[in-house]
Short mmCIF file of C-alpha atoms and ligand atoms in Angstrom, two decimals:
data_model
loop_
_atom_site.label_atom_id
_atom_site.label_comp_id
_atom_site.label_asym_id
_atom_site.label_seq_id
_atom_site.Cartn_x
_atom_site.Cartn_y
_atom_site.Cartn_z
CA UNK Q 1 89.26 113.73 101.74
CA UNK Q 2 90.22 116.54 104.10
CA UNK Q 3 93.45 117.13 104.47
CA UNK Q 4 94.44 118.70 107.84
CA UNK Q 5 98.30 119.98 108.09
CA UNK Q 6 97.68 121.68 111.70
CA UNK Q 7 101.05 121.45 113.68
CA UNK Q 8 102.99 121.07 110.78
CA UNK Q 9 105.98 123.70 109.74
CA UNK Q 10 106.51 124.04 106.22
CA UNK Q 11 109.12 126.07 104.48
CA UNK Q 12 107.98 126.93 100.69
CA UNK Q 13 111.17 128.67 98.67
CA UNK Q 14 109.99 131.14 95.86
CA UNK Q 15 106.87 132.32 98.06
CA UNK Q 16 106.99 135.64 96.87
CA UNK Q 17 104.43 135.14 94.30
CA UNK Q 18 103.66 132.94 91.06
CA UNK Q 19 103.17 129.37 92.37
CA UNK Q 20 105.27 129.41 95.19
CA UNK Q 21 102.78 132.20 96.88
CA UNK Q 22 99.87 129.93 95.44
CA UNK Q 23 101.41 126.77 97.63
CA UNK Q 24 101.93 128.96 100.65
CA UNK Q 25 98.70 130.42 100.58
CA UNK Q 26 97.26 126.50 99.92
CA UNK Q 27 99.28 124.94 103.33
CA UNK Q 28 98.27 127.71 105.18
CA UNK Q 29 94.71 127.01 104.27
CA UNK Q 30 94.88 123.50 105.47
CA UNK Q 31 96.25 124.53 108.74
CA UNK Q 32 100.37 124.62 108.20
CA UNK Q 33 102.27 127.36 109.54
CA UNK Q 34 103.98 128.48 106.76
CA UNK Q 35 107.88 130.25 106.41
CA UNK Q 36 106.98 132.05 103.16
CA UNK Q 37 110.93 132.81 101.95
CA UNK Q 38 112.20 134.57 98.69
CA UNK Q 39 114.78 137.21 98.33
CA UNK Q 40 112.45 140.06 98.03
CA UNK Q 41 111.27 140.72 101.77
CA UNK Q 42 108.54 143.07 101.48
CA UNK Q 43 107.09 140.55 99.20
CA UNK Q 44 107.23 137.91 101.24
CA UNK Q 45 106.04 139.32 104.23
CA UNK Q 46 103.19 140.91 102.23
CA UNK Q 47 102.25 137.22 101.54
CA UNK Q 48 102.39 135.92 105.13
CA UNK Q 49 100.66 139.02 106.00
CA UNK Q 50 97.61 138.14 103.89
CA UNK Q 51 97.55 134.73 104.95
CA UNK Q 52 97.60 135.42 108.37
CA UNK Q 53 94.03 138.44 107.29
CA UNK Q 54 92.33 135.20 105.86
CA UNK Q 55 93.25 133.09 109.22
CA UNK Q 56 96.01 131.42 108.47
CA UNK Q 57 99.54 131.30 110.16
CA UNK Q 58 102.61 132.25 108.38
CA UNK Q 59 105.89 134.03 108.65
CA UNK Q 60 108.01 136.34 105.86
CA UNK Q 61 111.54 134.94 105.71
CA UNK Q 62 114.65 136.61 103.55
CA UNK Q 63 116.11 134.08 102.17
CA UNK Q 64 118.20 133.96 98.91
CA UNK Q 65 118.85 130.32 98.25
CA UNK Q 66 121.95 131.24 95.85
CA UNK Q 67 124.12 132.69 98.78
CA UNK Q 68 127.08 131.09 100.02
CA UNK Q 69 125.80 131.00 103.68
CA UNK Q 70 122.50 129.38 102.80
CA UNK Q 71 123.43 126.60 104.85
CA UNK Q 72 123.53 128.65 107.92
CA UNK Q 73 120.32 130.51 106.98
CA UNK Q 74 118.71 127.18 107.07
CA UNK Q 75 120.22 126.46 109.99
CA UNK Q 76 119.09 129.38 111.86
CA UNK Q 77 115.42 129.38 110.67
CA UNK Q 78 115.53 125.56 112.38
CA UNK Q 79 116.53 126.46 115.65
CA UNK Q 80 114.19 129.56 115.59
CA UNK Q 81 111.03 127.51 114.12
CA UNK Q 82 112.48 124.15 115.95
CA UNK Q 83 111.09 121.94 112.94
CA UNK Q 84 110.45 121.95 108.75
CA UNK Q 85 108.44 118.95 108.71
CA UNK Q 86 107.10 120.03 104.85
CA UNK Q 87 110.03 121.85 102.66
CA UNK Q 88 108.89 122.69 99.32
CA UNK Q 89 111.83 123.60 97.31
CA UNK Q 90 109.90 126.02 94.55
CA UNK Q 91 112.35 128.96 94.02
CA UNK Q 92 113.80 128.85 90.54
CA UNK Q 93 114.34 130.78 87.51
CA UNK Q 94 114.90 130.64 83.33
CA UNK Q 95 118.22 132.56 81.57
CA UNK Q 96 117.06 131.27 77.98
CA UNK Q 97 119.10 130.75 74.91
CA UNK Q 98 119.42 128.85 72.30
CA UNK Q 99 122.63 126.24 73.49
CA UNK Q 100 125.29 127.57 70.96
CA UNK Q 101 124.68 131.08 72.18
CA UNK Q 102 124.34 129.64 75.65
CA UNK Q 103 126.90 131.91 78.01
CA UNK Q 104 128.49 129.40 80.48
CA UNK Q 105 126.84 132.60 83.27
CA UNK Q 106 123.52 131.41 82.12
CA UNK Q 107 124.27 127.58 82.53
CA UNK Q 108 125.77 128.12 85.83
CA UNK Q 109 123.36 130.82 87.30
CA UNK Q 110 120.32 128.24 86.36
CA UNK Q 111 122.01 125.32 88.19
CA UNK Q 112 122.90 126.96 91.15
CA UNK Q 113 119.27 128.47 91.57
CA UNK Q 114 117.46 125.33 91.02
CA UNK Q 115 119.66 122.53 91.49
CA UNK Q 116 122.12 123.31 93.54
CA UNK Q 117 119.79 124.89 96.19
CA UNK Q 118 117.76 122.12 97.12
CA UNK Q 119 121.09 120.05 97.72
CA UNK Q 120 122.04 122.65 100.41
CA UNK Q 121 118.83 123.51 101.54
CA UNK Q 122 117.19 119.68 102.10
CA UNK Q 123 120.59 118.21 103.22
CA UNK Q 124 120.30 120.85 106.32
CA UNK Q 125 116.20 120.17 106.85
CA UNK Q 126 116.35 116.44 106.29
CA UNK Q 127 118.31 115.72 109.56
CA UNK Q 128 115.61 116.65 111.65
CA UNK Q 129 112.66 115.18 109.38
CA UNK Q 130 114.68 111.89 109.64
CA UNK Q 131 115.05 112.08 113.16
CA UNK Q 132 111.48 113.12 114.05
CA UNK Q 133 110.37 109.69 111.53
CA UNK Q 134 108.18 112.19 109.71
CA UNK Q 135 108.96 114.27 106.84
CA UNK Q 136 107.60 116.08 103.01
CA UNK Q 137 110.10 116.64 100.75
CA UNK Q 138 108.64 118.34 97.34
CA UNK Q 139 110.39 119.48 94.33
CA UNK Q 140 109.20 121.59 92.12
CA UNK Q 141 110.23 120.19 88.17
CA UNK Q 142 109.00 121.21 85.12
CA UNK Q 143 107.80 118.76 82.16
CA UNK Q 144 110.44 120.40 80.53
CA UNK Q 145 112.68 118.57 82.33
CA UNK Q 146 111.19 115.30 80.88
CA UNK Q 147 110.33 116.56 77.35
CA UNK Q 148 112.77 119.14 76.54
CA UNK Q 149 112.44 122.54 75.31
CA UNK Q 150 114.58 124.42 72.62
CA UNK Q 151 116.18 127.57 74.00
CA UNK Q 152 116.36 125.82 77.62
CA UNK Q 153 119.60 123.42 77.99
CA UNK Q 154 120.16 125.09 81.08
CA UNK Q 155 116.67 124.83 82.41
CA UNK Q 156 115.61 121.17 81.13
CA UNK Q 157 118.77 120.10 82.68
CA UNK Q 158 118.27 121.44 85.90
CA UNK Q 159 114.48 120.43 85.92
CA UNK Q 160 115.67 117.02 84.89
CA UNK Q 161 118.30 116.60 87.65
CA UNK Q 162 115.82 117.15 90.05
CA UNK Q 163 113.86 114.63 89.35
CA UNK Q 164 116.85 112.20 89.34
CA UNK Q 165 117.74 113.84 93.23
CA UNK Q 166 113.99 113.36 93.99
CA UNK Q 167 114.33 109.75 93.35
CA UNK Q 168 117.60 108.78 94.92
CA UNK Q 169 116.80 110.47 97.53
CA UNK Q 170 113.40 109.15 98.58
CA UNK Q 171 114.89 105.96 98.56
CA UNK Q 172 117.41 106.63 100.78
CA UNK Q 173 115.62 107.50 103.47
CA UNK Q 174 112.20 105.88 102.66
CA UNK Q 175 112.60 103.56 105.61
CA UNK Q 176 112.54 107.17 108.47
CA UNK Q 177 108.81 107.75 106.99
CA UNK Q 178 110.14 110.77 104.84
CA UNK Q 179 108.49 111.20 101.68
CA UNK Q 180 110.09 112.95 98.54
CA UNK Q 181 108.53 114.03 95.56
CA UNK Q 182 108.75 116.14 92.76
CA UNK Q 183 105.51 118.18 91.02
CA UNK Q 184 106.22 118.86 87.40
CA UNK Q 185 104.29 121.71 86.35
CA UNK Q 186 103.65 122.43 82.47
CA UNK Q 187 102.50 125.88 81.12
CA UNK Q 188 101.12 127.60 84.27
CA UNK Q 189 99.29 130.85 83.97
CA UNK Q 190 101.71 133.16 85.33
CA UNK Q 191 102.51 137.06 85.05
CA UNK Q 192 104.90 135.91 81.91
CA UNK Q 193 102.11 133.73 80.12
CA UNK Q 194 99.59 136.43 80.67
CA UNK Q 195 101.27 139.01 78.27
CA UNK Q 196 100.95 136.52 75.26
CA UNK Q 197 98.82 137.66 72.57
CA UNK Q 198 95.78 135.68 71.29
CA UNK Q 199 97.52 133.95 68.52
CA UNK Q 200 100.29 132.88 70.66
CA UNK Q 201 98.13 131.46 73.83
CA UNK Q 202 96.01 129.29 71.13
CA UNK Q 203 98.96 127.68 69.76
CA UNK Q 204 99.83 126.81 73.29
CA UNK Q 205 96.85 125.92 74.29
CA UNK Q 206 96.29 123.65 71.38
CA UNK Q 207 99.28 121.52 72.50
CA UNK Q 208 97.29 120.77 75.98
CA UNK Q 209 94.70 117.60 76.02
CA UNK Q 210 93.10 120.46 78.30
CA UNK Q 211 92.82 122.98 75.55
CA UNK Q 212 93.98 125.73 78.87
CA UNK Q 213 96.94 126.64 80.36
CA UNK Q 214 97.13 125.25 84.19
CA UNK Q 215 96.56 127.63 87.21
CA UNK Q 216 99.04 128.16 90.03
CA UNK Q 217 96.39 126.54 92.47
CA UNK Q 218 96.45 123.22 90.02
CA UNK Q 219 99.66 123.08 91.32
CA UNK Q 220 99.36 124.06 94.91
CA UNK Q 221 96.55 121.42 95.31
CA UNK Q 222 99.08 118.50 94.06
CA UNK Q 223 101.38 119.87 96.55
CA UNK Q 224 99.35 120.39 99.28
CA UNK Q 225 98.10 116.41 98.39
CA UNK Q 226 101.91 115.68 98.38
CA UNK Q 227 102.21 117.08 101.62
CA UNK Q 228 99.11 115.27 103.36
CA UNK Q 229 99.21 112.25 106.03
CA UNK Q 230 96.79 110.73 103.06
CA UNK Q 231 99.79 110.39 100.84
CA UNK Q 232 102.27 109.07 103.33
CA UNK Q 233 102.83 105.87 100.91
CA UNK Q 234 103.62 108.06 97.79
CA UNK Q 235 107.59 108.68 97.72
CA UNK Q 236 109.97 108.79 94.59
CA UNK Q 237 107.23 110.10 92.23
CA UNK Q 238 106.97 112.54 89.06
CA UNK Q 239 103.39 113.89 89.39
CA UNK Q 240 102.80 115.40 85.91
CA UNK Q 241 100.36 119.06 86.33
CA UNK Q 242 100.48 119.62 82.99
CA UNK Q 243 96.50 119.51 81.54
CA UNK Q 244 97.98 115.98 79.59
CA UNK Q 245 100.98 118.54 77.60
CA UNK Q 246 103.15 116.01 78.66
CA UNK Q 247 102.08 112.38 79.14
P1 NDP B 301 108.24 133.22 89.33
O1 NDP B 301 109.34 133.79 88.52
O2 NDP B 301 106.90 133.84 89.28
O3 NDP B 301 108.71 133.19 90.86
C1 NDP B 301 109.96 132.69 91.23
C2 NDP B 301 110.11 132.75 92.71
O4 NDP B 301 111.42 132.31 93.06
C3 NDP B 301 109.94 134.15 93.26
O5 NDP B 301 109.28 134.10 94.49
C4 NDP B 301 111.39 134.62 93.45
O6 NDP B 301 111.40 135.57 94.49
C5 NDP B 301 112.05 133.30 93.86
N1 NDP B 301 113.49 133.27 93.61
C6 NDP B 301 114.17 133.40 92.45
N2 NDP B 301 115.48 133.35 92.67
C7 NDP B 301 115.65 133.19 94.03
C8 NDP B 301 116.78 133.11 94.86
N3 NDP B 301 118.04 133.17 94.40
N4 NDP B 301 116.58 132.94 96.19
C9 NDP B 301 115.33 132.88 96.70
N5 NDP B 301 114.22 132.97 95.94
C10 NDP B 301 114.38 133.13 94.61
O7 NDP B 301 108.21 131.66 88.98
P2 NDP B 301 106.95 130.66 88.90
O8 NDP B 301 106.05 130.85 90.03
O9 NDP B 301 106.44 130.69 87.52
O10 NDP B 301 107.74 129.26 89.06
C11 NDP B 301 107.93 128.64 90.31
C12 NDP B 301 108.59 127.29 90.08
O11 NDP B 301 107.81 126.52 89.19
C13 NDP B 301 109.96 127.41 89.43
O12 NDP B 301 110.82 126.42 89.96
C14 NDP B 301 109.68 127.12 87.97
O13 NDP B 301 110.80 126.62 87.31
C15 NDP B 301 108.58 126.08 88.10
N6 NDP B 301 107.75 125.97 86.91
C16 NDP B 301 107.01 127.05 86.45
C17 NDP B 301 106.22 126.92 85.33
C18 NDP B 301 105.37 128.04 84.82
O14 NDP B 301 104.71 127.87 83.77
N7 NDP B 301 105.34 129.18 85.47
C19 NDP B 301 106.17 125.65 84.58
C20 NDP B 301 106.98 124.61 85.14
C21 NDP B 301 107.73 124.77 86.27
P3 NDP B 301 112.51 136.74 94.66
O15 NDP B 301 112.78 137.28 93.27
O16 NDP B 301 111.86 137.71 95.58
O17 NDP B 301 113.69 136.08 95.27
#
């Protein structure tokens, strides 16, 4: 199957690194022009920069999806890019605790960052994907969000509502050809898994019908799939990338 995204815009939150830099760097390779946005700048445009070195087309945006003029942010990256036909709402973030020592900070800092973001952020890009009858919505979840996790309330909650927005929402505006989605991730090889000793990384591992933590490209494939004309009749789903943690 080749999957060929060339004249589409997509706009991937979180693209400073981890798996939001892995789906950036995935579009890009199947011919998206990619708005590569997280708070950090330099980052960012580090990222586009070495997209564009290996030939793809992408663009460092400053964008911190917790500010109160988000909205106009948004706005203002539409009318200079004229179109987001594939938004990827990745950027999000763990305060952990266990719930009776949970500080109502920590609850509210996690729901704003991952929930309440993608309500601002796809209510502004979802005008013009419904006009244009084409459109890629794609939430990043977590398993968590469907299995729970002790010491994350905050985050299993948020993780869960968006899975509950992903599927009201694609069937709201199914019938405009917009797709939306959500990618639930399980343990992903990042910078914080990689400073667990032995011990700890075979206990995890042992939990995955894998027997390996996942990569941030296993993800960035699903999404990049997600994204694809090929998977134009997919809309309102949970796709598990968890190595079978979570079933
Ligand atoms: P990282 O912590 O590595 O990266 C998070 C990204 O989000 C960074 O680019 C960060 O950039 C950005 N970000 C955080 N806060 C904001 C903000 N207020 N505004 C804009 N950007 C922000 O996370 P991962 O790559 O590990 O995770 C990415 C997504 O995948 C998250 O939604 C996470 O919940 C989910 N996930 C991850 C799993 C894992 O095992 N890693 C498992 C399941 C789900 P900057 O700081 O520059 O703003």
């Amino acid at each position: 199957m080749n999957i060929d995204l060339k004249g589409k815009r997509a706009l991937v939150t979180g693209a400073s690194r981890g798996i939001g830099e892995a789906i950036a760097r995935r579009l890009a390779g199947s011919g998206a022009t990619v708005l590569c946005a997280a708070r950090n700048l330099e980052a960012v445009h580090a990222v586009a920069e070495s997209i564009r070195a290996a030939g793809g087309q992408a663009v460092g945006v400053a964008l911190d999806i917790t500010a109160p003029d988000v909205r106009d942010r948004i706005r203002s990256l539409l009318e200079e890019h004229q179109s987001i036909d594939v938004l990827v709402n990745n950027a999000g973030i763990t305060d952990d605790d266990l719930f009776i020592r949970m500080k109502p900070e920590a609850w509210t800092r996690v729901l704003r960052t991952n929930l309440d973001s993608a309500f601002h952020i796809t209510q502004e890009v979802v005008k013009k994907m419904i006009r244009a009858r084409w459109g890629r919505i794609i939430n990043i979840s977590s398993v968590v969000g469907m299995m729970g996790n002790a010491g994350q309330v905050n985050y299993a909650a948020s993780k869960a509502a968006l899975i509950g927005f992903t599927k009201s929402l694609a069937l709201e505006i199914g019938s405009r050809s917009v797709t939306v989605n959500a990618v639930a991730p399980g343990f992903i090889r990042t910078a914080m898994t990689e400073v667990l000793g032995q011990e700890a990384r075979e206990v995890l591992e042992g939990r995955i019908a894998l027997r390996r933590l996942g990569t941030v490209d296993d993800v960035a494939y699903a999404v990049v799939f997600l994204a694809s004309e090929q998977a134009g009749y997919i809309t309102g789903t949970v796709l598990n990338v968890s190595g079978g943690l979570y079933t």
